[in-house]
Every structure is written in structure tokens, then in C-alpha cells.
Amino acid sequence: MTITVRGTKVFAVLSLIFASYLSADAQSDSAYILRAGMRIQLEMLDPIESSFSAAGDTFRATVVTPTVNKGIVVLPVGTIVEGRISKVTEPGQLGRGGEIEAVFETIIFRTGEIRRIDGRFAKPLREKPARTRNLVTIVGGTLGGALIGSLTGSRNGILIGAGVGALAGTGTAVAMTGKRVGLKAGDEFEIELKSDVALPLREV
């Protein structure tokens, strides 16, 4: 009788260990684990822009396209994602465009549960500098000045005219400022996860 009881207890313990192993193995391949590199489609709720946003500002976005993993919707439409601005570069001279860097740190589910994440803009939020336009302005000013100088009929006149034209072109280029960059409420964008995220199993 004693041997039977002991055997039953040993079997029960081994069954629990085996079940725990299967559960852990299943969890590692679960649909509710979002892997690094996965992208999430969002819609902006709070506008951000290089003209008024600052490092440390927080903002919210919402899932606009259901995130499906292994055939299961794990992030339904309406799930909130919170971000924080980490760097803002305002538009500058010589056509330098604005830039905003942000980290996406939190997913808030409809149940109220929260998961920490590490996400970044899938596509950098920046404006390209208008270098080509600036160069054309300077070259155009130089040629235009040279042409006017050539009307004087002297070599010095051509050189002086080219110099004045180049300065005028450069002044115009320096006066140009780059474009602001940002996202308005309603704008859609993607973020990319930089690390794995384990989601609540009951959030479907």
C-alpha cells in the first residue's frame, strides 16, 4: 500500500514537470510572442512636429490594421501604443530638413493590461536637405552674373559679374531653410519592434 502511494506521488510529480516543460516549449513558439523585426501599422492620435515638439514629449497612436501572428489577431484595431520623442532637429539653413526620433515604449490593451515594448519608426521621420536646389541657385547666380559682366566687354567685368552673381546665389541659398517634419492626427505610419514582446494570452 505504501509503495503504491509513493509510486502515485512520483508519477504526479513527473507529470507536473513534463506538463511544465510542454507549456514552456509551447510558450516559446506562441502566437502571443511578437518577435523583434515585426512591424505594426499605427494611426497618430497626438500630432508631433519639429517646430513645436521637444525631446521627452509623449504621444499616442492606435493600431489601425490588426496585427496577425500565426493566424491569430494579437493586436486588434484600437489598441493604444504610447511613444516618447527622444530627439528633435529643427529645420536649418542651407535647406537642412527637420527630423524627429522617437521610441515606442508601451502597449495598452482594452483590458487595461500594459506591455513594455522597444519600437522605432520603421521609416525615419526626416526631410531630405534641398542641396540640389541650393547648388542650382549658386551656379545660376554665377552664370547670370558672368553674363551681365560680359556685356561690359572686358575680362574684369566678367569676373566681377560672376563674383557678384555667386554671392547673390549663395545668399539666396543660405536664406533657404529646410522643411518641417511631423505627423498629424490621422496620419498612418509603421513601427518596428527591436526586441521580443510577450502579449497577454487572453487579448484576442
XYZ file of C-alpha atoms in Angstrom, residues 17-165:
149
model
C 7.361 18.541 -14.626
C 6.504 17.183 -18.068
C 3.460 19.465 -18.356
C 5.549 22.487 -17.344
C 8.133 21.594 -19.966
C 5.466 21.318 -22.669
C 3.917 24.613 -21.564
C 7.265 26.425 -21.668
C 8.070 24.939 -25.065
C 4.658 25.945 -26.430
C 5.038 29.461 -24.998
C 8.387 29.919 -26.774
C 6.622 29.356 -30.097
C 3.392 31.087 -29.097
C 1.455 33.398 -31.376
C 1.363 35.777 -28.419
C 5.073 36.500 -28.615
C 5.898 39.222 -31.119
C 9.429 38.818 -32.385
C 11.960 41.573 -32.966
C 11.624 42.896 -36.502
C 7.835 42.660 -36.621
C 6.080 45.800 -37.867
C 2.893 47.341 -36.512
C 0.673 49.701 -38.510
C -0.448 52.703 -36.448
C -2.520 55.862 -36.779
C -1.420 59.016 -34.971
C -3.670 60.419 -32.257
C -1.493 63.263 -30.927
C 0.304 65.414 -33.529
C 4.069 65.902 -33.390
C 6.189 68.326 -35.423
C 9.756 69.569 -35.421
C 8.519 73.146 -34.977
C 6.842 72.589 -31.593
C 7.742 69.121 -30.273
C 10.627 68.571 -27.854
C 12.624 65.645 -26.518
C 10.706 63.989 -23.703
C 7.245 64.755 -25.088
C 4.908 61.754 -25.110
C 2.231 60.953 -27.672
C -0.265 58.234 -28.512
C -1.108 56.233 -31.587
C -3.616 53.462 -32.209
C -3.409 50.196 -34.115
C -5.155 50.809 -37.446
C -4.523 47.422 -39.073
C -4.927 44.257 -36.965
C -1.585 42.662 -36.149
C -1.810 38.973 -37.013
C 0.717 36.418 -35.763
C 0.477 32.739 -36.724
C -3.079 33.301 -37.921
C -4.254 34.904 -34.667
C -5.143 38.584 -34.227
C -2.953 39.598 -31.285
C -3.223 43.384 -31.609
C -6.754 44.371 -32.629
C -7.705 47.718 -34.108
C -7.928 50.365 -31.401
C -5.079 49.064 -29.235
C -3.124 52.061 -27.926
C 0.624 52.440 -28.359
C 2.470 55.184 -26.483
C 5.653 56.814 -27.730
C 8.176 59.307 -26.436
C 10.219 61.757 -28.515
C 13.932 61.205 -27.986
C 15.372 63.823 -30.345
C 14.176 66.778 -32.427
C 16.221 68.531 -35.103
C 14.640 71.746 -36.318
C 14.889 72.805 -39.972
C 18.121 74.692 -40.601
C 19.927 76.848 -43.091
C 21.210 75.553 -46.437
C 17.981 73.620 -46.812
C 18.593 71.202 -43.932
C 15.315 69.453 -43.178
C 13.785 68.737 -39.799
C 13.990 65.346 -38.091
C 12.217 63.599 -35.219
C 13.392 60.452 -33.448
C 11.088 58.585 -31.086
C 10.879 55.402 -29.052
C 7.657 53.438 -28.665
C 7.552 52.075 -25.136
C 4.080 50.876 -24.150
C 1.125 48.900 -25.497
C -2.146 49.450 -23.623
C -4.807 46.808 -24.208
C -8.558 47.249 -23.925
C -8.466 45.123 -20.781
C -6.216 47.718 -19.160
C -3.166 45.454 -19.266
C 0.134 47.051 -20.246
C 3.165 45.625 -22.002
C 6.524 47.347 -22.330
C 7.996 47.367 -25.827
C 11.010 48.727 -27.673
C 9.889 50.109 -31.024
C 11.197 52.647 -33.547
C 9.853 54.331 -36.671
C 10.128 51.783 -39.493
C 10.882 54.712 -41.805
C 12.930 57.643 -40.432
C 10.857 60.754 -39.852
C 13.027 63.311 -41.603
C 13.097 65.677 -44.551
C 15.930 65.488 -47.058
C 18.030 68.653 -47.384
C 17.390 70.705 -50.513
C 21.040 70.549 -51.643
C 20.300 70.311 -55.355
C 18.180 73.413 -55.293
C 20.845 75.331 -53.371
C 23.579 74.294 -55.801
C 21.467 75.285 -58.783
C 20.826 78.665 -57.174
C 24.538 79.311 -56.636
C 25.594 78.109 -60.107
C 22.742 80.004 -61.726
C 23.734 83.180 -59.924
C 27.339 82.765 -61.002
C 26.483 82.255 -64.674
C 23.948 85.054 -64.617
C 26.463 87.443 -63.090
C 29.100 86.441 -65.632
C 26.687 87.067 -68.484
C 25.863 90.536 -67.194
C 29.551 91.249 -66.700
C 30.319 90.168 -70.250
C 28.160 92.996 -71.538
C 30.855 95.398 -70.381
C 33.158 93.825 -72.938
C 36.096 93.368 -70.533
C 37.572 90.357 -68.772
C 37.429 92.142 -65.403
C 33.757 92.848 -65.929
C 33.074 89.138 -66.480
C 34.989 88.166 -63.328
C 33.335 90.828 -61.200
C 29.904 89.941 -62.522
C 30.484 86.235 -61.818
C 31.642 87.015 -58.294
C 28.644 89.202 -57.535
C 26.315 86.599 -59.025
